[in-house]
């Protein structure tokens, strides 16, 4: 016999409570969470988490083929006295701290040019952003032609204007190679920074910019005292993103110089690759130790940068 209490219609409050429970995504069942999050977590665990933990684990072993020998901290002790490693660290830090300034500054200048309404702005916006769409292989080959000593565009232009004494082997001179690569990398990513800066500039309150114009504020003063302070969070975010990318730079260096000449452009990533696959040392434990140390350095550097560069006074507009 059917219980009459079960057939009693729900009150309005009970109906609203049940509908809010069903509509609230925070109250999803475990099955629903597993269906939506499971594939992503599996891919992350297989392609990111496991390789990272396996690299840390392998750093305590000497791995030669199928033979594995536990060596404890011997790889890390050897790493502290590795001169080539410290050269790679120096080059990577130079690249990571100095090059982002060039990247972000170039992107900001291009964005300001478009914002000011330079002629052919639509064409220039596409042209300046195009390098971002090119792969590192294409960019590297293109700039190897540009830097060619005999018929490269840079040296040809220098000779054409009577500055042939300044023509140089840009990728063959240890004093110039790292700077040449930094310029190439800045050329590729300036368009990305330009788009982000341009979007940030257009989102600035027009009242503030118009007030500065009413006060007869010139472009230089408006840029220094109004635009850049209000763009500070965006510029810092771009700097940190560029810093992280350059701490692990590999593609461009490997294609253009492979770390040469005389380790002038050697980075930690290229050195890890050489020790693991290129030098025929047949030991994966030592490069795993290098990768582990550098992983910790990158994490610590990002945390320090976020703490140092974080704005204490939040701008509200």
Short mmCIF file of C-alpha atoms in Angstrom, two decimals:
data_model
loop_
_atom_site.label_atom_id
_atom_site.label_comp_id
_atom_site.label_asym_id
_atom_site.label_seq_id
_atom_site.Cartn_x
_atom_site.Cartn_y
_atom_site.Cartn_z
CA UNK A 1 0.00 0.00 0.00
CA UNK A 2 1.42 3.36 -1.04
CA UNK A 3 2.36 5.69 1.78
CA UNK A 4 0.34 8.87 1.42
CA UNK A 5 3.15 10.92 2.97
CA UNK A 6 5.35 10.22 -0.03
CA UNK A 7 2.72 11.68 -2.35
CA UNK A 8 2.52 14.92 -0.43
CA UNK A 9 3.63 17.81 -2.68
CA UNK A 10 6.80 19.62 -1.67
CA UNK A 11 6.61 23.09 -0.28
CA UNK A 12 7.98 26.06 -2.25
CA UNK A 13 11.04 26.30 0.02
CA UNK A 14 11.87 22.60 -0.39
CA UNK A 15 11.54 22.83 -4.17
CA UNK A 16 13.83 25.86 -4.32
CA UNK A 17 16.40 24.13 -2.10
CA UNK A 18 16.45 20.98 -4.23
CA UNK A 19 16.74 22.97 -7.48
CA UNK A 20 19.61 25.07 -6.06
CA UNK A 21 21.46 21.88 -5.07
CA UNK A 22 21.13 20.53 -8.60
CA UNK A 23 22.15 23.85 -10.17
CA UNK A 24 25.17 24.47 -7.94
CA UNK A 25 28.28 23.09 -9.73
CA UNK A 26 30.13 22.92 -6.40
CA UNK A 27 27.74 20.17 -5.31
CA UNK A 28 28.44 17.88 -8.26
CA UNK A 29 28.67 14.19 -7.49
CA UNK A 30 31.98 12.36 -7.43
CA UNK A 31 31.01 10.47 -10.57
CA UNK A 32 30.49 13.71 -12.49
CA UNK A 33 33.81 15.10 -11.21
CA UNK A 34 35.59 11.90 -12.22
CA UNK A 35 34.11 11.99 -15.72
CA UNK A 36 35.16 15.59 -16.37
CA UNK A 37 38.46 15.72 -14.48
CA UNK A 38 39.63 12.14 -14.97
CA UNK A 39 40.95 12.38 -18.57
CA UNK A 40 42.81 15.60 -17.88
CA UNK A 41 44.36 14.25 -14.68
CA UNK A 42 45.43 11.06 -16.44
CA UNK A 43 47.14 13.00 -19.24
CA UNK A 44 48.81 15.32 -16.71
CA UNK A 45 50.02 12.43 -14.59
CA UNK A 46 51.35 10.48 -17.58
CA UNK A 47 53.02 13.31 -19.49
CA UNK A 48 54.03 15.78 -16.76
CA UNK A 49 53.97 14.46 -13.20
CA UNK A 50 55.46 11.01 -13.83
CA UNK A 51 58.37 12.24 -16.03
CA UNK A 52 59.18 14.91 -13.42
CA UNK A 53 59.24 12.49 -10.50
CA UNK A 54 61.11 9.90 -12.57
CA UNK A 55 63.77 12.46 -13.43
CA UNK A 56 64.24 13.31 -9.75
CA UNK A 57 64.42 9.60 -8.93
CA UNK A 58 66.96 8.87 -11.69
CA UNK A 59 69.23 11.67 -10.47
CA UNK A 60 70.36 9.43 -7.60
CA UNK A 61 71.52 6.66 -9.94
CA UNK A 62 74.13 5.98 -12.58
CA UNK A 63 72.10 4.72 -15.53
CA UNK A 64 73.94 3.10 -18.39
CA UNK A 65 71.68 1.19 -20.71
CA UNK A 66 69.67 -1.27 -18.64
CA UNK A 67 72.16 -1.19 -15.77
CA UNK A 68 71.25 1.05 -12.84
CA UNK A 69 73.60 1.72 -9.94
CA UNK A 70 72.63 3.77 -6.90
CA UNK A 71 75.16 6.58 -6.33
CA UNK A 72 73.28 8.80 -3.89
CA UNK A 73 74.34 12.44 -4.12
CA UNK A 74 77.42 11.74 -6.24
CA UNK A 75 75.83 13.31 -9.33
CA UNK A 76 75.06 16.49 -7.42
CA UNK A 77 78.58 16.66 -6.00
CA UNK A 78 80.03 16.28 -9.48
CA UNK A 79 77.65 18.95 -10.74
CA UNK A 80 79.01 21.53 -8.31
CA UNK A 81 82.45 21.23 -9.92
CA UNK A 82 81.25 21.12 -13.53
CA UNK A 83 82.68 24.24 -15.20
CA UNK A 84 80.58 23.85 -18.34
CA UNK A 85 77.43 23.70 -16.24
CA UNK A 86 78.24 27.01 -14.57
CA UNK A 87 78.92 28.62 -17.95
CA UNK A 88 75.50 27.40 -19.09
CA UNK A 89 73.93 28.79 -15.91
CA UNK A 90 75.56 32.18 -16.48
CA UNK A 91 74.39 32.34 -20.09
CA UNK A 92 70.86 31.28 -19.16
CA UNK A 93 70.61 33.88 -16.39
CA UNK A 94 71.87 36.61 -18.72
CA UNK A 95 69.27 35.56 -21.27
CA UNK A 96 66.48 35.24 -18.70
CA UNK A 97 66.96 38.53 -16.85
CA UNK A 98 68.08 40.87 -19.64
CA UNK A 99 66.24 39.59 -22.73
CA UNK A 100 62.70 39.93 -21.24
CA UNK A 101 63.34 43.66 -20.78
CA UNK A 102 64.05 43.92 -24.52
CA UNK A 103 61.02 41.77 -25.38
CA UNK A 104 58.54 43.73 -23.25
CA UNK A 105 59.97 47.15 -24.14
CA UNK A 106 59.81 46.37 -27.86
CA UNK A 107 56.24 45.10 -27.57
CA UNK A 108 55.23 48.20 -25.61
CA UNK A 109 56.77 50.55 -28.19
CA UNK A 110 54.99 48.76 -31.03
CA UNK A 111 51.70 48.91 -29.12
CA UNK A 112 52.14 52.63 -28.48
CA UNK A 113 52.86 53.18 -32.16
CA UNK A 114 49.62 51.45 -33.12
CA UNK A 115 47.71 53.27 -30.39
CA UNK A 116 49.02 56.61 -31.66
CA UNK A 117 47.70 55.79 -35.13
CA UNK A 118 50.81 55.40 -37.27
CA UNK A 119 50.22 55.12 -41.04
CA UNK A 120 49.35 51.63 -42.31
CA UNK A 121 48.45 50.55 -38.77
CA UNK A 122 46.36 47.57 -39.91
CA UNK A 123 49.14 46.22 -42.10
CA UNK A 124 51.80 46.80 -39.43
CA UNK A 125 49.69 45.04 -36.79
CA UNK A 126 49.63 41.90 -38.94
CA UNK A 127 53.28 42.22 -40.00
CA UNK A 128 54.56 42.69 -36.45
CA UNK A 129 52.52 39.77 -35.13
CA UNK A 130 53.45 37.34 -37.93
CA UNK A 131 56.79 36.19 -36.37
CA UNK A 132 54.86 34.82 -33.39
CA UNK A 133 53.15 32.35 -35.74
CA UNK A 134 56.44 31.05 -37.15
CA UNK A 135 58.13 27.99 -35.68
CA UNK A 136 61.55 28.24 -34.09
CA UNK A 137 63.00 26.24 -36.99
CA UNK A 138 61.85 28.80 -39.56
CA UNK A 139 62.96 31.73 -37.39
CA UNK A 140 66.37 30.19 -36.75
CA UNK A 141 67.08 29.46 -40.41
CA UNK A 142 65.87 32.91 -41.46
CA UNK A 143 68.13 34.69 -38.99
CA UNK A 144 71.08 32.47 -39.82
CA UNK A 145 70.77 33.87 -43.34
CA UNK A 146 70.43 37.39 -41.98
CA UNK A 147 73.58 37.01 -39.85
CA UNK A 148 75.65 35.40 -42.62
CA UNK A 149 79.03 37.10 -42.85
CA UNK A 150 79.30 37.21 -46.65
CA UNK A 151 75.78 37.89 -47.92
CA UNK A 152 73.67 38.39 -44.78
CA UNK A 153 71.39 41.42 -44.69
CA UNK A 154 73.06 42.90 -41.60
CA UNK A 155 76.59 42.92 -43.02
CA UNK A 156 75.43 43.91 -46.51
CA UNK A 157 73.68 46.98 -45.08
CA UNK A 158 76.71 47.89 -42.98
CA UNK A 159 78.97 47.70 -46.01
CA UNK A 160 76.50 49.67 -48.13
CA UNK A 161 76.53 52.65 -45.73
CA UNK A 162 80.31 52.62 -45.36
CA UNK A 163 80.45 50.79 -42.02
CA UNK A 164 82.08 47.64 -43.35
CA UNK A 165 84.48 47.61 -40.38
CA UNK A 166 81.51 46.77 -38.16
CA UNK A 167 80.60 43.70 -40.22
CA UNK A 168 81.15 40.59 -38.13
CA UNK A 169 80.49 36.91 -37.88
CA UNK A 170 77.55 37.41 -35.59
CA UNK A 171 77.07 33.74 -34.74
CA UNK A 172 80.76 32.82 -34.88
CA UNK A 173 82.13 35.43 -32.49
CA UNK A 174 81.90 34.34 -28.81
CA UNK A 175 81.41 37.97 -27.79
CA UNK A 176 78.48 38.55 -30.17
CA UNK A 177 76.70 35.20 -30.50
CA UNK A 178 74.60 35.41 -27.33
CA UNK A 179 73.47 38.95 -28.10
CA UNK A 180 72.57 37.93 -31.65
CA UNK A 181 70.37 35.13 -30.34
CA UNK A 182 68.70 37.45 -27.84
CA UNK A 183 67.80 39.88 -30.65
CA UNK A 184 66.40 37.02 -32.71
CA UNK A 185 64.27 35.80 -29.83
CA UNK A 186 63.01 39.33 -29.14
CA UNK A 187 62.04 39.71 -32.82
CA UNK A 188 59.94 36.55 -32.63
CA UNK A 189 58.01 37.41 -29.44
CA UNK A 190 57.69 41.20 -29.74
CA UNK A 191 54.38 40.77 -31.57
CA UNK A 192 52.86 38.78 -28.72
CA UNK A 193 53.84 41.43 -26.18
CA UNK A 194 52.52 44.08 -28.58
CA UNK A 195 49.05 42.52 -28.70
CA UNK A 196 48.83 42.17 -24.91
CA UNK A 197 50.07 45.73 -24.30
CA UNK A 198 47.72 47.14 -26.94
CA UNK A 199 44.75 45.41 -25.33
CA UNK A 200 45.81 46.73 -21.93
CA UNK A 201 46.18 50.28 -23.26
CA UNK A 202 42.71 50.21 -24.82
CA UNK A 203 41.28 49.02 -21.48
CA UNK A 204 42.68 52.04 -19.59
CA UNK A 205 40.04 54.54 -18.41
CA UNK A 206 39.61 57.26 -21.00
CA UNK A 207 38.82 59.79 -18.28
CA UNK A 208 42.37 59.60 -16.93
CA UNK A 209 43.96 59.90 -20.37
CA UNK A 210 41.69 62.79 -21.34
CA UNK A 211 42.46 64.55 -18.06
CA UNK A 212 46.18 64.29 -18.77
CA UNK A 213 45.62 65.78 -22.23
CA UNK A 214 43.60 68.66 -20.75
CA UNK A 215 46.55 69.39 -18.45
CA UNK A 216 48.76 69.77 -21.56
CA UNK A 217 50.65 66.61 -20.66
CA UNK A 218 53.00 65.67 -23.49
CA UNK A 219 53.41 62.16 -24.83
CA UNK A 220 56.60 61.58 -22.86
CA UNK A 221 55.15 62.72 -19.56
CA UNK A 222 51.86 60.91 -20.16
CA UNK A 223 53.75 57.72 -20.94
CA UNK A 224 55.97 58.01 -17.88
CA UNK A 225 53.47 59.17 -15.27
CA UNK A 226 50.14 57.80 -16.52
CA UNK A 227 50.32 54.94 -19.02
CA UNK A 228 53.28 52.90 -17.72
CA UNK A 229 52.21 53.05 -14.03
CA UNK A 230 48.74 51.85 -14.99
CA UNK A 231 50.21 49.13 -17.22
CA UNK A 232 52.63 47.97 -14.52
CA UNK A 233 50.74 44.72 -13.64
CA UNK A 234 50.53 43.77 -17.32
CA UNK A 235 54.20 44.53 -17.97
CA UNK A 236 55.31 42.55 -14.92
CA UNK A 237 53.19 39.58 -15.99
CA UNK A 238 54.76 39.68 -19.45
CA UNK A 239 58.23 39.91 -17.92
CA UNK A 240 57.65 36.87 -15.72
CA UNK A 241 56.23 34.85 -18.62
CA UNK A 242 59.24 35.77 -20.76
CA UNK A 243 61.57 34.93 -17.87
CA UNK A 244 60.12 31.44 -17.50
CA UNK A 245 60.31 30.79 -21.24
CA UNK A 246 63.94 31.86 -21.46
CA UNK A 247 65.00 29.81 -18.44
CA UNK A 248 64.20 26.71 -20.50
CA UNK A 249 65.16 27.97 -23.98
CA UNK A 250 66.42 25.20 -26.23
CA UNK A 251 65.05 25.21 -29.80
CA UNK A 252 66.50 28.45 -31.10
CA UNK A 253 69.93 27.90 -29.55
CA UNK A 254 70.24 24.34 -30.74
CA UNK A 255 69.35 25.14 -34.35
CA UNK A 256 71.45 28.29 -34.69
CA UNK A 257 74.61 27.58 -32.64
CA UNK A 258 74.20 24.31 -30.67
CA UNK A 259 75.67 26.16 -27.70
CA UNK A 260 78.77 27.41 -29.51
CA UNK A 261 81.10 28.96 -30.25
CA UNK A 262 83.22 27.94 -27.24
CA UNK A 263 80.08 27.51 -25.09
CA UNK A 264 79.26 31.21 -25.57
CA UNK A 265 75.55 30.42 -26.09
CA UNK A 266 75.34 27.22 -24.05
CA UNK A 267 72.17 27.08 -21.95
CA UNK A 268 71.21 24.62 -19.27
CA UNK A 269 68.67 22.96 -21.57
CA UNK A 270 71.20 22.42 -24.38
CA UNK A 271 73.76 21.13 -21.89
CA UNK A 272 71.27 18.62 -20.46
CA UNK A 273 70.52 17.38 -23.98
CA UNK A 274 74.20 17.05 -24.83
CA UNK A 275 75.01 15.11 -21.66
CA UNK A 276 72.03 12.82 -22.14
CA UNK A 277 72.11 12.08 -25.88
CA UNK A 278 74.89 13.90 -27.70
CA UNK A 279 78.14 13.23 -25.87
CA UNK A 280 77.86 9.42 -25.89
CA UNK A 281 78.44 9.29 -22.13
CA UNK A 282 75.66 6.68 -21.82
CA UNK A 283 74.61 7.98 -18.42
CA UNK A 284 71.13 9.40 -17.84
CA UNK A 285 71.63 9.92 -14.12
CA UNK A 286 73.88 12.97 -14.36
CA UNK A 287 71.68 14.94 -16.81
CA UNK A 288 68.72 14.04 -14.59
CA UNK A 289 70.54 15.71 -11.70
CA UNK A 290 71.11 18.82 -13.83
CA UNK A 291 67.43 18.91 -14.80
CA UNK A 292 66.35 18.48 -11.16
CA UNK A 293 68.55 21.30 -9.93
CA UNK A 294 67.38 23.60 -12.70
CA UNK A 295 63.74 22.77 -12.03
CA UNK A 296 64.20 23.90 -8.43
CA UNK A 297 66.07 27.03 -9.57
CA UNK A 298 63.28 28.00 -11.97
CA UNK A 299 60.58 27.51 -9.31
CA UNK A 300 62.55 29.51 -6.74
CA UNK A 301 63.30 32.30 -9.24
CA UNK A 302 59.64 32.66 -10.21
CA UNK A 303 58.57 32.83 -6.55
CA UNK A 304 61.22 35.45 -5.80
CA UNK A 305 60.28 37.51 -8.86
CA UNK A 306 56.60 37.41 -7.93
CA UNK A 307 57.45 38.56 -4.41
CA UNK A 308 59.89 41.29 -5.45
CA UNK A 309 57.97 42.69 -8.42
CA UNK A 310 54.48 42.40 -6.94
CA UNK A 311 52.78 45.74 -6.63
CA UNK A 312 52.03 46.63 -3.02
CA UNK A 313 49.66 49.44 -3.97
CA UNK A 314 46.82 48.14 -6.06
CA UNK A 315 45.63 50.54 -8.72
CA UNK A 316 41.87 51.02 -8.90
CA UNK A 317 40.27 52.71 -11.87
#
